[in-house]
mmCIF file with all atom_site columns, C-alpha atoms and ligand atoms in Angstrom:
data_model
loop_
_atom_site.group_PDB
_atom_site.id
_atom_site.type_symbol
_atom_site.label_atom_id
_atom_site.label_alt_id
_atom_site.label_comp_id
_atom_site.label_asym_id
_atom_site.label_entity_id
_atom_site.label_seq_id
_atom_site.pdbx_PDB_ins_code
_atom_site.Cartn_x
_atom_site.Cartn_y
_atom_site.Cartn_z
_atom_site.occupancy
_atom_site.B_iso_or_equiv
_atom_site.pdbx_formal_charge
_atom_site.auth_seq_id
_atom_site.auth_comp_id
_atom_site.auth_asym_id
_atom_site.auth_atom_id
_atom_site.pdbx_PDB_model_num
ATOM   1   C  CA  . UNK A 1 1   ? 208.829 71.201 33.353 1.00 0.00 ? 1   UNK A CA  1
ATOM   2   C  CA  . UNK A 1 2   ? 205.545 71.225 33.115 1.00 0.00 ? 2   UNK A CA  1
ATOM   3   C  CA  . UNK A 1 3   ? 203.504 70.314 29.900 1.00 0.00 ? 3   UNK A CA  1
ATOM   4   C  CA  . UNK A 1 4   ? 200.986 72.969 28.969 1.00 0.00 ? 4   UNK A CA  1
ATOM   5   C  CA  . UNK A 1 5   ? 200.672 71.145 25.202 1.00 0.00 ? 5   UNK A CA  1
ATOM   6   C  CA  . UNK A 1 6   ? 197.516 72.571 23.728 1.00 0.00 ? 6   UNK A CA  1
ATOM   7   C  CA  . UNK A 1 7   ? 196.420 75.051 25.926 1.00 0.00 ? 7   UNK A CA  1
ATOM   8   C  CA  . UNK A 1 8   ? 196.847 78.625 24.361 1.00 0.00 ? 8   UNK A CA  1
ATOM   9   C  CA  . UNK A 1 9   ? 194.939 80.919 27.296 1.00 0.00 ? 9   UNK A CA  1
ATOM   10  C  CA  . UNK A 1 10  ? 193.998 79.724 30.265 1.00 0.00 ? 10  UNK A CA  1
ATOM   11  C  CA  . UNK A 1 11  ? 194.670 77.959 33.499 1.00 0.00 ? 11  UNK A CA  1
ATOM   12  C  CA  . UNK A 1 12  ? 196.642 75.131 34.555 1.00 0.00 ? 12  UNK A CA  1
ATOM   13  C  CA  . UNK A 1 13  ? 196.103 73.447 38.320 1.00 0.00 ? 13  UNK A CA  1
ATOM   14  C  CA  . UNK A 1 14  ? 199.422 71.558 38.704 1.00 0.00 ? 14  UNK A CA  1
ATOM   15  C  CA  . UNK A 1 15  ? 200.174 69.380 42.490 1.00 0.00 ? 15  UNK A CA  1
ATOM   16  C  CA  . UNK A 1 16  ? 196.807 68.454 42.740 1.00 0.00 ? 16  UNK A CA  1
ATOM   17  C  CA  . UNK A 1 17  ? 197.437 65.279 45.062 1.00 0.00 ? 17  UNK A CA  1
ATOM   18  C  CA  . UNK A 1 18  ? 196.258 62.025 42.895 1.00 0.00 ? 18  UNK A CA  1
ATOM   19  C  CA  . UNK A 1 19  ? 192.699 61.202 42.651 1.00 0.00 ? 19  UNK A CA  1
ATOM   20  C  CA  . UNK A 1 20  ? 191.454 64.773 43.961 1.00 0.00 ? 20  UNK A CA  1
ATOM   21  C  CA  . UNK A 1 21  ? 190.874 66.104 39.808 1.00 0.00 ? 21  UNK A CA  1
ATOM   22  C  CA  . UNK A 1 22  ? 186.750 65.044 39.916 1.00 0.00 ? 22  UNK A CA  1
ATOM   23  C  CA  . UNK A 1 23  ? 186.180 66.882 43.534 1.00 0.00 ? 23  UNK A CA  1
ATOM   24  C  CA  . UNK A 1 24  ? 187.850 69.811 42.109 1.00 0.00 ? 24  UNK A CA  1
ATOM   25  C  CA  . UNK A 1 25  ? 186.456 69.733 39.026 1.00 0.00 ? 25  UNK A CA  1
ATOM   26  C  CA  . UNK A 1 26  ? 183.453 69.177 40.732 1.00 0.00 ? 26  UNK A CA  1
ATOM   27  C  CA  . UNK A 1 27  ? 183.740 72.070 43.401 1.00 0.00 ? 27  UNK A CA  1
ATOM   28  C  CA  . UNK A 1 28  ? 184.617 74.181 40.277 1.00 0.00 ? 28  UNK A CA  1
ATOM   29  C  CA  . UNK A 1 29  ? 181.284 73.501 38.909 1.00 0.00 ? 29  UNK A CA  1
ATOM   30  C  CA  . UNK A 1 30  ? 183.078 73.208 35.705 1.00 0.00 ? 30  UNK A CA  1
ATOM   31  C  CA  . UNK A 1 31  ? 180.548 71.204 34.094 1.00 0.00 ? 31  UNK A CA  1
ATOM   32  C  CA  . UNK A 1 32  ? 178.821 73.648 33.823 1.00 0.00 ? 32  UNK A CA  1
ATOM   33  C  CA  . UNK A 1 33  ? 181.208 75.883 31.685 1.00 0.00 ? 33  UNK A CA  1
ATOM   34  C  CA  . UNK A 1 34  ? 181.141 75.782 27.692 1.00 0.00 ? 34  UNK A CA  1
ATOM   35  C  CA  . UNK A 1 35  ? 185.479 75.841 28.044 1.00 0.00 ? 35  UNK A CA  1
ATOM   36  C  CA  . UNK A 1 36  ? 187.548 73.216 27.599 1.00 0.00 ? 36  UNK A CA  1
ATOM   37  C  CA  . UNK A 1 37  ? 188.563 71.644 30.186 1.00 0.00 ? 37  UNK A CA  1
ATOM   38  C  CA  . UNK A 1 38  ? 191.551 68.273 30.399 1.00 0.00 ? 38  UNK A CA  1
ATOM   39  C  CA  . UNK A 1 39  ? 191.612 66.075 33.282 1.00 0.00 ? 39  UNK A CA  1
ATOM   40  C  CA  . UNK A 1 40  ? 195.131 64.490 33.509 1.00 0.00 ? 40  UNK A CA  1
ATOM   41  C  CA  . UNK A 1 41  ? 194.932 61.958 36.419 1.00 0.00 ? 41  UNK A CA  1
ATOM   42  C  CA  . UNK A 1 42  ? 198.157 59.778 37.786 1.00 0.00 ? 42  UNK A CA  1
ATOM   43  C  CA  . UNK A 1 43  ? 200.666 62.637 35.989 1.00 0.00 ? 43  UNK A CA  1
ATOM   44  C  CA  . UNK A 1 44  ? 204.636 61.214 37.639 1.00 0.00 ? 44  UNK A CA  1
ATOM   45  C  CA  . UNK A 1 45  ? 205.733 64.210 39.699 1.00 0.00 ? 45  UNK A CA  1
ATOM   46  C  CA  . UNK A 1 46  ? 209.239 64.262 41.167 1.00 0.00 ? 46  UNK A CA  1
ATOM   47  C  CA  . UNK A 1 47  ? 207.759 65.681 44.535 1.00 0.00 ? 47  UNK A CA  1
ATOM   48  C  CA  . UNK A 1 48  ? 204.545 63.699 45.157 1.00 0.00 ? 48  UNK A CA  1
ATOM   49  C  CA  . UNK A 1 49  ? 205.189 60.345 42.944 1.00 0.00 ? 49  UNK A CA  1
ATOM   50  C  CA  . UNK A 1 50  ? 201.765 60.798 41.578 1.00 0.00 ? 50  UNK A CA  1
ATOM   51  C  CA  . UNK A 1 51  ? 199.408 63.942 40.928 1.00 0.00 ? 51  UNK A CA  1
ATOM   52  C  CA  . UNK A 1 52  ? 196.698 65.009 38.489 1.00 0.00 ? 52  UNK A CA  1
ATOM   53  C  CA  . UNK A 1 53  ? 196.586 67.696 36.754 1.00 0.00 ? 53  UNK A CA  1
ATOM   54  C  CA  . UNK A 1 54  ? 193.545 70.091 35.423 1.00 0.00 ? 54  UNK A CA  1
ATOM   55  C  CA  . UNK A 1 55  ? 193.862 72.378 32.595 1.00 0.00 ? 55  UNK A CA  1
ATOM   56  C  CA  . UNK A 1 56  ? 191.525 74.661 32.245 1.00 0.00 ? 56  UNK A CA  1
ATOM   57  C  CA  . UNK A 1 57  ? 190.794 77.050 28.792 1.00 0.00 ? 57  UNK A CA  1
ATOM   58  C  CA  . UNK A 1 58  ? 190.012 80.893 29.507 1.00 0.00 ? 58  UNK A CA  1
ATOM   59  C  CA  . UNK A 1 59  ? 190.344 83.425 31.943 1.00 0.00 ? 59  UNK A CA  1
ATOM   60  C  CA  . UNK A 1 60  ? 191.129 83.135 35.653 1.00 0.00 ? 60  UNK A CA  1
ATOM   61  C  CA  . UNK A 1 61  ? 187.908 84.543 36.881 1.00 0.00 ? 61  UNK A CA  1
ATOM   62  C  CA  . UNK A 1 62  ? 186.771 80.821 36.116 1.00 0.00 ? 62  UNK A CA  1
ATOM   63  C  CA  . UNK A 1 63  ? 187.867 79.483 39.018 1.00 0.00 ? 63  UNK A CA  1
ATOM   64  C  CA  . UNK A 1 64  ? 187.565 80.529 42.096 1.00 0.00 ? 64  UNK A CA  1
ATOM   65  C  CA  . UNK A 1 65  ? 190.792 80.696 44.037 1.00 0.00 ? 65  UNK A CA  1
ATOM   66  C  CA  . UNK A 1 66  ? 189.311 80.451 47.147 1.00 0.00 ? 66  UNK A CA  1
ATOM   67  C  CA  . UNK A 1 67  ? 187.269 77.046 47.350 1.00 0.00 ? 67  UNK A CA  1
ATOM   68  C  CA  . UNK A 1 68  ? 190.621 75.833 45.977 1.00 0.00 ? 68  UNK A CA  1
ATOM   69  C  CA  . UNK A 1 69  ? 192.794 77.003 49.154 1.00 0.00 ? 69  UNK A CA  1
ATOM   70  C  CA  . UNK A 1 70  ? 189.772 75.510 51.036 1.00 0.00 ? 70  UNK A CA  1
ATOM   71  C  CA  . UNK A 1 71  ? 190.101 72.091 49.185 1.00 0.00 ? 71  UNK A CA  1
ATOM   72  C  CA  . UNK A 1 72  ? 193.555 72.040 48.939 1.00 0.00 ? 72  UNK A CA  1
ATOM   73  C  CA  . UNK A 1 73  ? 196.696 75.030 49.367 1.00 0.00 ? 73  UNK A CA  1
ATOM   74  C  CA  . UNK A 1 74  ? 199.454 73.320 47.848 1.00 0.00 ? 74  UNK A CA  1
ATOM   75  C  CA  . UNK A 1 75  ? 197.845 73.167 44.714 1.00 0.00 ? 75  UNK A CA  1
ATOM   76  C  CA  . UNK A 1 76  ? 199.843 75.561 42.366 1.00 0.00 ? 76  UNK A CA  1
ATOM   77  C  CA  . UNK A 1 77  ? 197.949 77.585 39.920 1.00 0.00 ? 77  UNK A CA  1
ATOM   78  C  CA  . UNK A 1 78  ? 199.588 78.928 36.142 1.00 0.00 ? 78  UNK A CA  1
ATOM   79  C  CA  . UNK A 1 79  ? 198.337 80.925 34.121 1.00 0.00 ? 79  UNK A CA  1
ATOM   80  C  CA  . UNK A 1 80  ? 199.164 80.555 30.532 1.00 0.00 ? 80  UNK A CA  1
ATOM   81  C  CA  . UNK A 1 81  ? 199.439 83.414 27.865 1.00 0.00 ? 81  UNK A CA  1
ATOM   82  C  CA  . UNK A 1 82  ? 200.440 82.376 24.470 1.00 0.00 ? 82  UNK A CA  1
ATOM   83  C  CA  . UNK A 1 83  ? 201.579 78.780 25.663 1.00 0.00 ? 83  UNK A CA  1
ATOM   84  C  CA  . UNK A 1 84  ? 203.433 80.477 28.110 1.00 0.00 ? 84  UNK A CA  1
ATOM   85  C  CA  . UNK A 1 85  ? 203.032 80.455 31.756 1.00 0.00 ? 85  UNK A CA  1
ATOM   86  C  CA  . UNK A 1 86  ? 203.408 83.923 32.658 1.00 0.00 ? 86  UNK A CA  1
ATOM   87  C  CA  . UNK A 1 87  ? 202.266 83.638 36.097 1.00 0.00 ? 87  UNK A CA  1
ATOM   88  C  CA  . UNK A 1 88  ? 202.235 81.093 38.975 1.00 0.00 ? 88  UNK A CA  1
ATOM   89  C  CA  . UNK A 1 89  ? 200.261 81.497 42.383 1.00 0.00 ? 89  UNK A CA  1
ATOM   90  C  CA  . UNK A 1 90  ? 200.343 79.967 45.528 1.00 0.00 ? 90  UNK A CA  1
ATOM   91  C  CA  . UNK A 1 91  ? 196.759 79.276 47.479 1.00 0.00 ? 91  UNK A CA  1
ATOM   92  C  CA  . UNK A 1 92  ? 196.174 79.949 51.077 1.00 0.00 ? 92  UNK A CA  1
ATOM   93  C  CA  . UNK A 1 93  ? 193.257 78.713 53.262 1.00 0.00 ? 93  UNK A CA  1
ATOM   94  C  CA  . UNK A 1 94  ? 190.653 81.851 52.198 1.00 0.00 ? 94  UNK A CA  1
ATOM   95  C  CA  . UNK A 1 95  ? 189.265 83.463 55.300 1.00 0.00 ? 95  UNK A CA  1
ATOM   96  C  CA  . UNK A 1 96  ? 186.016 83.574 53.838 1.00 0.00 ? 96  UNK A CA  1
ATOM   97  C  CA  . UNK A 1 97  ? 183.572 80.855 52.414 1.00 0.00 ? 97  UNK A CA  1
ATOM   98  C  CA  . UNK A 1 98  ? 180.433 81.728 50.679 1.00 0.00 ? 98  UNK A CA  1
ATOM   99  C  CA  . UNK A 1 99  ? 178.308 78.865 49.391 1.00 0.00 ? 99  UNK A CA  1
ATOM   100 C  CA  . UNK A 1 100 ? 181.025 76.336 49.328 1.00 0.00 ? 100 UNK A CA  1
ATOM   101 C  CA  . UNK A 1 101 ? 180.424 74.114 52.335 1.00 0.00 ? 101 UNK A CA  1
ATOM   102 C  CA  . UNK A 1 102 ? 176.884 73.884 54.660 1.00 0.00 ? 102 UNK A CA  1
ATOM   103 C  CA  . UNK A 1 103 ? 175.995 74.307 57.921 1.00 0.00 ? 103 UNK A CA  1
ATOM   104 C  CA  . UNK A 1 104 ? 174.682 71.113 59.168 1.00 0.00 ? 104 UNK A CA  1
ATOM   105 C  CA  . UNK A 1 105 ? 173.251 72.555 62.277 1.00 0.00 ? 105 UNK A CA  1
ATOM   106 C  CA  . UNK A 1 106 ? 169.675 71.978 62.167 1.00 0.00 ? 106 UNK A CA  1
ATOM   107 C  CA  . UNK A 1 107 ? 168.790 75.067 64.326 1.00 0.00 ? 107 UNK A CA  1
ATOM   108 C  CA  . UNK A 1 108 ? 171.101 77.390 62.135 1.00 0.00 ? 108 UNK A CA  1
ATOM   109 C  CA  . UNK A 1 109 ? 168.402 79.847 60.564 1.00 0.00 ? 109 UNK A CA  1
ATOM   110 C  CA  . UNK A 1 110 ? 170.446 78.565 57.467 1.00 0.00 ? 110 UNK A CA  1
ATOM   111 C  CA  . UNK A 1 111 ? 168.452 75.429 57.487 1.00 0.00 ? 111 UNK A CA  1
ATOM   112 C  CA  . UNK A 1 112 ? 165.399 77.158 57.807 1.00 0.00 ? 112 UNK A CA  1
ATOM   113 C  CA  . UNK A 1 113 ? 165.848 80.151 55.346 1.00 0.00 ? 113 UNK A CA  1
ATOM   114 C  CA  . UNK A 1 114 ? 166.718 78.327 52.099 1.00 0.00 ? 114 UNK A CA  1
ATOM   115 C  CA  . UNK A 1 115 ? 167.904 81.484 50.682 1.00 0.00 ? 115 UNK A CA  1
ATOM   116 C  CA  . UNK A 1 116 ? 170.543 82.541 52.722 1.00 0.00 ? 116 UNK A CA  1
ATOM   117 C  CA  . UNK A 1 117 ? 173.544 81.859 51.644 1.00 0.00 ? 117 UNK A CA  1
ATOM   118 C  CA  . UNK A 1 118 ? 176.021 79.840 53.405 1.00 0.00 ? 118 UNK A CA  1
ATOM   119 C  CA  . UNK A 1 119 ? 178.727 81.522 54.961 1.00 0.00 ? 119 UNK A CA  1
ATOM   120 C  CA  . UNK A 1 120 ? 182.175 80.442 56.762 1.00 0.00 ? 120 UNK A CA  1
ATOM   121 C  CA  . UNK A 1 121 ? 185.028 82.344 58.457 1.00 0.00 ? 121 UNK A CA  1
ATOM   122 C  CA  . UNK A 1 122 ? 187.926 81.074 59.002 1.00 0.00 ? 122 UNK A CA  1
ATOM   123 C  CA  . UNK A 1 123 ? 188.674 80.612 62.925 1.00 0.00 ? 123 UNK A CA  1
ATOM   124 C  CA  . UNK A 1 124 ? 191.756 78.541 63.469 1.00 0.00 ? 124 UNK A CA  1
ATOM   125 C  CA  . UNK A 1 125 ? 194.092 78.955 60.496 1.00 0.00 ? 125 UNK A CA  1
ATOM   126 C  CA  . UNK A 1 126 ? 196.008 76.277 61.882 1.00 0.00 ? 126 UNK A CA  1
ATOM   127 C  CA  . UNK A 1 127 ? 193.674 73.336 62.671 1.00 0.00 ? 127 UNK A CA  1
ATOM   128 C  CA  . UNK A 1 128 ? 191.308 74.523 59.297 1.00 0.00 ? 128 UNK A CA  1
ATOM   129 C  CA  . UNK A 1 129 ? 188.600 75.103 61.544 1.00 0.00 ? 129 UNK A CA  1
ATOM   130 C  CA  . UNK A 1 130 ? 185.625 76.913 59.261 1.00 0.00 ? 130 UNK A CA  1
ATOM   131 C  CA  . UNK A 1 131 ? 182.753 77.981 61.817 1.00 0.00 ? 131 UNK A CA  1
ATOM   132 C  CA  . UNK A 1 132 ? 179.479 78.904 60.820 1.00 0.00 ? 132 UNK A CA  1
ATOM   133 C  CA  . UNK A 1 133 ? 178.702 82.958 59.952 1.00 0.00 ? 133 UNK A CA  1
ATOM   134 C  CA  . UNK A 1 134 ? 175.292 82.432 61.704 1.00 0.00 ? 134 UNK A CA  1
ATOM   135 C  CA  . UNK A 1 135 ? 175.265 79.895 64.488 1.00 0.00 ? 135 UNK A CA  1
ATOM   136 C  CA  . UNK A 1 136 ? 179.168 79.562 64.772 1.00 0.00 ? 136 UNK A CA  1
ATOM   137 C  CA  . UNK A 1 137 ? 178.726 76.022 64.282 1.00 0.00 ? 137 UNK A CA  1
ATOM   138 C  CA  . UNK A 1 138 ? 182.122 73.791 63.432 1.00 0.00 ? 138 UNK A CA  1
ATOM   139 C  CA  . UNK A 1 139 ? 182.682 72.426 60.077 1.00 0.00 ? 139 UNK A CA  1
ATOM   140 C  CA  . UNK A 1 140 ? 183.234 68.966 59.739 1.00 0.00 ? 140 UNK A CA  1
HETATM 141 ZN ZN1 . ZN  B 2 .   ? 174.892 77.629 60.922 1.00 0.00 ? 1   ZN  B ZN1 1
#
């Protein structure tokens, strides 16, 4: 069972694999959120041995479900009502990645028009392969 202590509304990221809480928190940007926000690192889970945990005050439009999938799809994600989880969801690889990861090609117009935002599609599910939206480049 997991422990949701303290948290009244909000979000809790459980089977994050151990030592991965600061790149998601990170990825999250949710430094730069007023919520609170508790980082449980090294948590025992019966399935992995060791996990962290993130739990996360507020509503779900705080995090972004998709960079997760991209970081990591067997995270699972709860949402608490009331100290209650009331729903869990499972993450899948997003087809689409907007100003998550960069295009490292230094031709990609990208590189050269600092406004454009950086865009991925998904173009093999099964080997994660993200290609560029503009030059098609792979994502490393
Ligand atoms: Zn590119």
């Amino acid at each position: 069972m997991l422990n949701i202590g303290g948290l009244k509304n909000g979000i809790v990221l459980d089977h994050i694999k151990a030592g991965k809480s600061m790149d998601i928190y990170k990825y999250l940007k949710l430094d730069k959120l007023d919520c609170q926000v508790a980082i449980i690192k090294n948590a025992r889970s019966n399935k992995m041995g060791r996990k962290d945990i993130l739990k996360i005050e507020g509503d779900l439009d705080v995090v972004d479900l998709d960079v997760l999938g991209y970081i990591d799809c067997n995270i699972t994600v709860n949402i608490i009502k009331d100290e209650k989880i009331v729903e869990k969801k499972t993450l899948e690889l997003p087809q689409k990645l907007t100003n998550v990861i960069k295009c490292k090609n230094p031709r990609c117009i990208t590189s050269i028009e600092q406004e454009l935002p950086h865009i991925f599609f998904l173009a093999d599910e099964e080997k994660r392969v993200y290609r560029c939206a503009y030059c098609e480049e792979k994502h490393k």
